[in-house]
PDB file of C-alpha atoms in Angstrom:
ATOM      1  CA  UNK V 237     -17.483   4.318  22.563  1.00 51.00           C
ATOM      2  CA  UNK V 238     -20.076   3.597  19.906  1.00 55.00           C
ATOM      3  CA  UNK V 239     -18.899   1.622  16.901  1.00 57.00           C
ATOM      4  CA  UNK V 240     -20.637   1.845  13.584  1.00 57.00           C
ATOM      5  CA  UNK V 241     -21.640  -1.500  12.108  1.00 55.00           C
ATOM      6  CA  UNK V 242     -19.354  -2.805   9.398  1.00 63.00           C
ATOM      7  CA  UNK V 243     -20.716  -3.427   5.935  1.00 67.00           C
ATOM      8  CA  UNK V 244     -20.193  -6.677   4.141  1.00 73.00           C
ATOM      9  CA  UNK V 245     -18.073  -6.000   1.076  1.00 77.00           C
ATOM     10  CA  UNK V 246     -18.590  -7.504  -2.351  1.00 79.00           C
ATOM     11  CA  UNK V 247     -15.773  -9.642  -3.768  1.00 84.00           C
ATOM     12  CA  UNK V 248     -12.994  -7.665  -5.398  1.00 88.00           C
ATOM     13  CA  UNK V 249     -12.398  -8.040  -9.104  1.00 90.00           C
ATOM     14  CA  UNK V 250      -8.907  -9.186 -10.142  1.00 92.00           C
ATOM     15  CA  UNK V 251      -9.158  -6.683 -13.002  1.00 95.00           C
ATOM     16  CA  UNK V 252      -9.633  -3.865 -10.482  1.00 95.00           C
ATOM     17  CA  UNK V 253      -6.615  -5.041  -8.489  1.00 96.00           C
ATOM     18  CA  UNK V 254      -4.480  -5.070 -11.645  1.00 96.00           C
ATOM     19  CA  UNK V 255      -5.837  -1.648 -12.644  1.00 97.00           C
ATOM     20  CA  UNK V 256      -5.022  -0.149  -9.238  1.00 97.00           C
ATOM     21  CA  UNK V 257      -1.461  -1.503  -9.390  1.00 97.00           C
ATOM     22  CA  UNK V 258      -1.097  -0.135 -12.924  1.00 97.00           C
ATOM     23  CA  UNK V 259      -2.327   3.317 -11.860  1.00 97.00           C
ATOM     24  CA  UNK V 260       0.060   3.296  -8.869  1.00 96.00           C
ATOM     25  CA  UNK V 261       2.932   2.353 -11.170  1.00 96.00           C
ATOM     26  CA  UNK V 262       1.999   5.158 -13.574  1.00 95.00           C
ATOM     27  CA  UNK V 263       1.897   7.636 -10.680  1.00 95.00           C
ATOM     28  CA  UNK V 264       5.413   6.574  -9.692  1.00 93.00           C
ATOM     29  CA  UNK V 265       6.572   7.090 -13.300  1.00 93.00           C
ATOM     30  CA  UNK V 266       5.602  10.762 -13.257  1.00 92.00           C
ATOM     31  CA  UNK V 267       8.453  13.289 -13.140  1.00 88.00           C
ATOM     32  CA  UNK V 268       7.313  14.486  -9.730  1.00 86.00           C
ATOM     33  CA  UNK V 269       7.360  10.896  -8.460  1.00 76.00           C
ATOM     34  CA  UNK V 270      10.875  11.287  -7.067  1.00 77.00           C
ATOM     35  CA  UNK V 271      10.378  14.594  -5.293  1.00 84.00           C
ATOM     36  CA  UNK V 272      10.681  14.724  -1.525  1.00 85.00           C
ATOM     37  CA  UNK V 273       7.259  14.324   0.060  1.00 88.00           C
ATOM     38  CA  UNK V 274       5.703  12.306  -2.783  1.00 92.00           C
ATOM     39  CA  UNK V 275       4.895   8.824  -1.482  1.00 94.00           C
ATOM     40  CA  UNK V 276       5.697   5.557  -3.185  1.00 93.00           C
ATOM     41  CA  UNK V 277       2.263   4.791  -4.618  1.00 96.00           C
ATOM     42  CA  UNK V 278       3.174   1.226  -5.592  1.00 96.00           C
ATOM     43  CA  UNK V 279       4.198   0.450  -2.011  1.00 96.00           C
ATOM     44  CA  UNK V 280       1.008   2.040  -0.698  1.00 96.00           C
ATOM     45  CA  UNK V 281      -1.230   0.016  -3.030  1.00 97.00           C
ATOM     46  CA  UNK V 282       0.738  -3.168  -2.356  1.00 96.00           C
ATOM     47  CA  UNK V 283       0.315  -2.746   1.391  1.00 96.00           C
ATOM     48  CA  UNK V 284      -3.403  -2.034   0.903  1.00 96.00           C
ATOM     49  CA  UNK V 285      -4.004  -5.217  -1.093  1.00 96.00           C
ATOM     50  CA  UNK V 286      -1.686  -7.190   1.194  1.00 95.00           C
ATOM     51  CA  UNK V 287      -3.895  -6.194   4.122  1.00 95.00           C
ATOM     52  CA  UNK V 288      -7.295  -6.405   2.444  1.00 93.00           C
ATOM     53  CA  UNK V 289      -6.754  -9.236  -0.067  1.00 93.00           C
ATOM     54  CA  UNK V 290      -3.723 -11.280   1.044  1.00 92.00           C
ATOM     55  CA  UNK V 291      -4.879 -14.345  -0.886  1.00 92.00           C
ATOM     56  CA  UNK V 292      -4.880 -12.410  -4.202  1.00 92.00           C
ATOM     57  CA  UNK V 293      -1.940 -10.027  -3.939  1.00 93.00           C
ATOM     58  CA  UNK V 294       1.044 -11.667  -2.382  1.00 91.00           C
ATOM     59  CA  UNK V 295       4.782 -11.713  -2.340  1.00 95.00           C
ATOM     60  CA  UNK V 296       5.124 -12.760  -6.006  1.00 95.00           C
ATOM     61  CA  UNK V 297       3.227  -9.751  -7.289  1.00 96.00           C
ATOM     62  CA  UNK V 298       5.188  -7.501  -4.935  1.00 96.00           C
ATOM     63  CA  UNK V 299       8.443  -8.940  -6.314  1.00 97.00           C
ATOM     64  CA  UNK V 300       7.351  -8.321  -9.914  1.00 96.00           C
ATOM     65  CA  UNK V 301       6.270  -4.763  -9.131  1.00 96.00           C
ATOM     66  CA  UNK V 302       9.618  -4.225  -7.412  1.00 95.00           C
ATOM     67  CA  UNK V 303      11.489  -5.393 -10.498  1.00 95.00           C
ATOM     68  CA  UNK V 304       9.436  -3.000 -12.625  1.00 95.00           C
ATOM     69  CA  UNK V 305      10.302  -0.154 -10.272  1.00 94.00           C
ATOM     70  CA  UNK V 306      13.982  -1.162 -10.339  1.00 92.00           C
ATOM     71  CA  UNK V 307      14.007  -0.949 -14.122  1.00 93.00           C
ATOM     72  CA  UNK V 308      12.151   2.373 -14.018  1.00 89.00           C
ATOM     73  CA  UNK V 309      14.425   3.937 -11.384  1.00 85.00           C
ATOM     74  CA  UNK V 310      17.612   2.478 -12.907  1.00 82.00           C
ATOM     75  CA  UNK V 311      18.627   1.354  -9.433  1.00 79.00           C
ATOM     76  CA  UNK V 312      20.384  -1.802  -8.384  1.00 84.00           C
ATOM     77  CA  UNK V 313      18.303  -4.658  -9.787  1.00 87.00           C
ATOM     78  CA  UNK V 314      16.464  -6.188  -6.857  1.00 90.00           C
ATOM     79  CA  UNK V 315      16.556  -3.218  -4.469  1.00 91.00           C
ATOM     80  CA  UNK V 316      12.879  -2.337  -4.778  1.00 93.00           C
ATOM     81  CA  UNK V 317      11.998  -5.989  -5.320  1.00 95.00           C
ATOM     82  CA  UNK V 318      13.514  -6.888  -1.941  1.00 95.00           C
ATOM     83  CA  UNK V 319      11.846  -3.944  -0.206  1.00 95.00           C
ATOM     84  CA  UNK V 320       8.409  -4.629  -1.743  1.00 96.00           C
ATOM     85  CA  UNK V 321       8.685  -8.347  -1.016  1.00 97.00           C
ATOM     86  CA  UNK V 322       9.384  -7.712   2.664  1.00 96.00           C
ATOM     87  CA  UNK V 323       6.658  -5.050   2.747  1.00 96.00           C
ATOM     88  CA  UNK V 324       4.164  -7.517   1.321  1.00 96.00           C
ATOM     89  CA  UNK V 325       5.264 -10.235   3.736  1.00 96.00           C
ATOM     90  CA  UNK V 326       4.799  -8.010   6.779  1.00 96.00           C
ATOM     91  CA  UNK V 327       1.493  -6.624   5.469  1.00 95.00           C
ATOM     92  CA  UNK V 328       0.161 -10.147   5.000  1.00 95.00           C
ATOM     93  CA  UNK V 329       1.468 -11.148   8.418  1.00 95.00           C
ATOM     94  CA  UNK V 330      -0.226  -8.201  10.130  1.00 92.00           C
ATOM     95  CA  UNK V 331      -3.390  -8.019   8.031  1.00 91.00           C
ATOM     96  CA  UNK V 332      -5.809  -9.349  10.648  1.00 90.00           C
ATOM     97  CA  UNK V 333      -4.362  -7.157  13.369  1.00 91.00           C
ATOM     98  CA  UNK V 334      -4.450  -3.998  11.240  1.00 92.00           C
ATOM     99  CA  UNK V 335      -8.059  -4.528  10.157  1.00 90.00           C
ATOM    100  CA  UNK V 336      -9.113  -4.768  13.795  1.00 92.00           C
ATOM    101  CA  UNK V 337      -8.404  -1.057  14.319  1.00 93.00           C
ATOM    102  CA  UNK V 338     -10.267   1.957  12.927  1.00 92.00           C
ATOM    103  CA  UNK V 339      -8.659   3.850  10.043  1.00 91.00           C
ATOM    104  CA  UNK V 340      -7.097   6.507  12.265  1.00 92.00           C
ATOM    105  CA  UNK V 341      -5.131   3.873  14.174  1.00 93.00           C
ATOM    106  CA  UNK V 342      -4.286   1.830  11.080  1.00 94.00           C
ATOM    107  CA  UNK V 343      -2.207   4.796   9.935  1.00 95.00           C
ATOM    108  CA  UNK V 344       0.449   3.978  12.559  1.00 95.00           C
ATOM    109  CA  UNK V 345       0.862   0.415  11.289  1.00 95.00           C
ATOM    110  CA  UNK V 346       1.088   1.667   7.718  1.00 96.00           C
ATOM    111  CA  UNK V 347       3.671   4.264   8.730  1.00 96.00           C
ATOM    112  CA  UNK V 348       5.856   1.570  10.287  1.00 96.00           C
ATOM    113  CA  UNK V 349       5.535  -0.664   7.204  1.00 96.00           C
ATOM    114  CA  UNK V 350       6.390   2.162   4.792  1.00 95.00           C
ATOM    115  CA  UNK V 351       9.294   3.349   6.963  1.00 95.00           C
ATOM    116  CA  UNK V 352      10.668  -0.189   7.092  1.00 94.00           C
ATOM    117  CA  UNK V 353      10.480  -0.344   3.297  1.00 94.00           C
ATOM    118  CA  UNK V 354      12.401   2.887   2.914  1.00 92.00           C
ATOM    119  CA  UNK V 355      14.985   1.848   5.499  1.00 91.00           C
ATOM    120  CA  UNK V 356      15.596  -1.374   3.570  1.00 92.00           C
ATOM    121  CA  UNK V 357      16.124   0.667   0.409  1.00 90.00           C
ATOM    122  CA  UNK V 358      18.511   3.000   2.258  1.00 89.00           C
ATOM    123  CA  UNK V 359      20.421   0.012   3.665  1.00 90.00           C
ATOM    124  CA  UNK V 360      20.840  -1.572   0.230  1.00 90.00           C
ATOM    125  CA  UNK V 361      21.983   1.765  -1.238  1.00 87.00           C
ATOM    126  CA  UNK V 362      24.430   2.186   1.642  1.00 88.00           C
ATOM    127  CA  UNK V 363      25.880  -1.287   1.086  1.00 90.00           C
ATOM    128  CA  UNK V 364      26.589  -0.536  -2.587  1.00 87.00           C
ATOM    129  CA  UNK V 365      28.092   2.842  -1.769  1.00 85.00           C
ATOM    130  CA  UNK V 366      25.305   5.301  -2.578  1.00 79.00           C
ATOM    131  CA  UNK V 367      24.662   7.496   0.420  1.00 76.00           C
ATOM    132  CA  UNK V 368      21.429   9.353   1.064  1.00 74.00           C
ATOM    133  CA  UNK V 369      22.128  13.074   1.288  1.00 68.00           C
ATOM    134  CA  UNK V 370      19.251  13.886   3.640  1.00 74.00           C
ATOM    135  CA  UNK V 371      16.905  12.186   6.067  1.00 78.00           C
ATOM    136  CA  UNK V 372      14.070  14.184   4.487  1.00 83.00           C
ATOM    137  CA  UNK V 373      13.782  11.122   2.264  1.00 81.00           C
ATOM    138  CA  UNK V 374      11.713   9.505   5.052  1.00 88.00           C
ATOM    139  CA  UNK V 375       8.984  12.152   4.763  1.00 93.00           C
ATOM    140  CA  UNK V 376       7.615  10.117   1.849  1.00 92.00           C
ATOM    141  CA  UNK V 377       6.505   7.419   4.293  1.00 93.00           C
ATOM    142  CA  UNK V 378       4.760   9.951   6.518  1.00 94.00           C
ATOM    143  CA  UNK V 379       2.841  11.380   3.566  1.00 95.00           C
ATOM    144  CA  UNK V 380       1.955   7.858   2.416  1.00 94.00           C
ATOM    145  CA  UNK V 381       0.631   6.996   5.865  1.00 95.00           C
ATOM    146  CA  UNK V 382      -1.449  10.174   5.928  1.00 96.00           C
ATOM    147  CA  UNK V 383      -2.932   9.171   2.559  1.00 96.00           C
ATOM    148  CA  UNK V 384      -3.958   5.763   3.938  1.00 95.00           C
ATOM    149  CA  UNK V 385      -7.599   6.731   4.717  1.00 95.00           C
ATOM    150  CA  UNK V 386      -8.023   8.248   1.244  1.00 95.00           C
ATOM    151  CA  UNK V 387      -6.478   5.215  -0.469  1.00 95.00           C
ATOM    152  CA  UNK V 388      -8.703   2.931   1.596  1.00 94.00           C
ATOM    153  CA  UNK V 389     -11.850   4.813   0.636  1.00 93.00           C
ATOM    154  CA  UNK V 390     -10.922   4.851  -3.066  1.00 94.00           C
ATOM    155  CA  UNK V 391      -9.881   1.202  -3.323  1.00 94.00           C
ATOM    156  CA  UNK V 392     -12.807  -0.123  -1.267  1.00 91.00           C
ATOM    157  CA  UNK V 393     -15.411   1.929  -3.173  1.00 87.00           C
ATOM    158  CA  UNK V 394     -16.133  -0.697  -5.883  1.00 84.00           C
ATOM    159  CA  UNK V 395     -16.661  -3.363  -3.219  1.00 83.00           C
ATOM    160  CA  UNK V 396     -19.239  -1.490  -1.161  1.00 76.00           C
ATOM    161  CA  UNK V 397     -22.841  -2.570  -1.435  1.00 66.00           C
ATOM    162  CA  UNK V 398     -25.535  -0.104  -2.284  1.00 61.00           C
ATOM    163  CA  UNK V 399     -27.358   1.291   0.726  1.00 58.00           C
ATOM    164  CA  UNK V 400     -30.838   0.803  -0.718  1.00 58.00           C
ATOM    165  CA  UNK V 401     -32.384  -2.545   0.027  1.00 61.00           C
ATOM    166  CA  UNK V 402     -34.128  -4.414  -2.735  1.00 60.00           C
ATOM    167  CA  UNK V 403     -36.058  -7.521  -1.789  1.00 62.00           C
ATOM    168  CA  UNK V 404     -35.655  -8.950  -5.300  1.00 67.00           C
ATOM    169  CA  UNK V 405     -31.850  -8.990  -5.262  1.00 61.00           C
ATOM    170  CA  UNK V 406     -30.094 -12.144  -4.237  1.00 61.00           C
ATOM    171  CA  UNK V 407     -27.308 -10.288  -2.438  1.00 58.00           C
TER     172      UNK V 407
END
């Protein structure tokens, strides 16, 4: 099996990280954001940065994004915050292992992380008495996992070096 050489990535800008989280939050705010089959974009971006930049996007940012989603969804305050915090923790814990695999195999790790997030949300809703009417709710995680290669390509694009070599550049 022939492996392609990996490129060295440029450092990520904190402004780009904040922008990507903002865009994910705005995508979740859309009216179609709660339809069955539409993934949780905030969770997907949080898991991406938790895997690729664990020193910059951690549990605190995940907690704050969860509180924002709780206010937006008008759910029990802390439901999404708890789920996103645990998602971020597990993404940071597994980040070296996930990056070892090619994108096609990373999808399985991402699927498990997103499913765990949704199961935590279902458990909290069950404890307070709100029951999920259908298990189709879990399709969102499958769609999010299938979008993982696309999200990876989009969010890593600003960090990729140019392919032309210039002897006068320092990098």
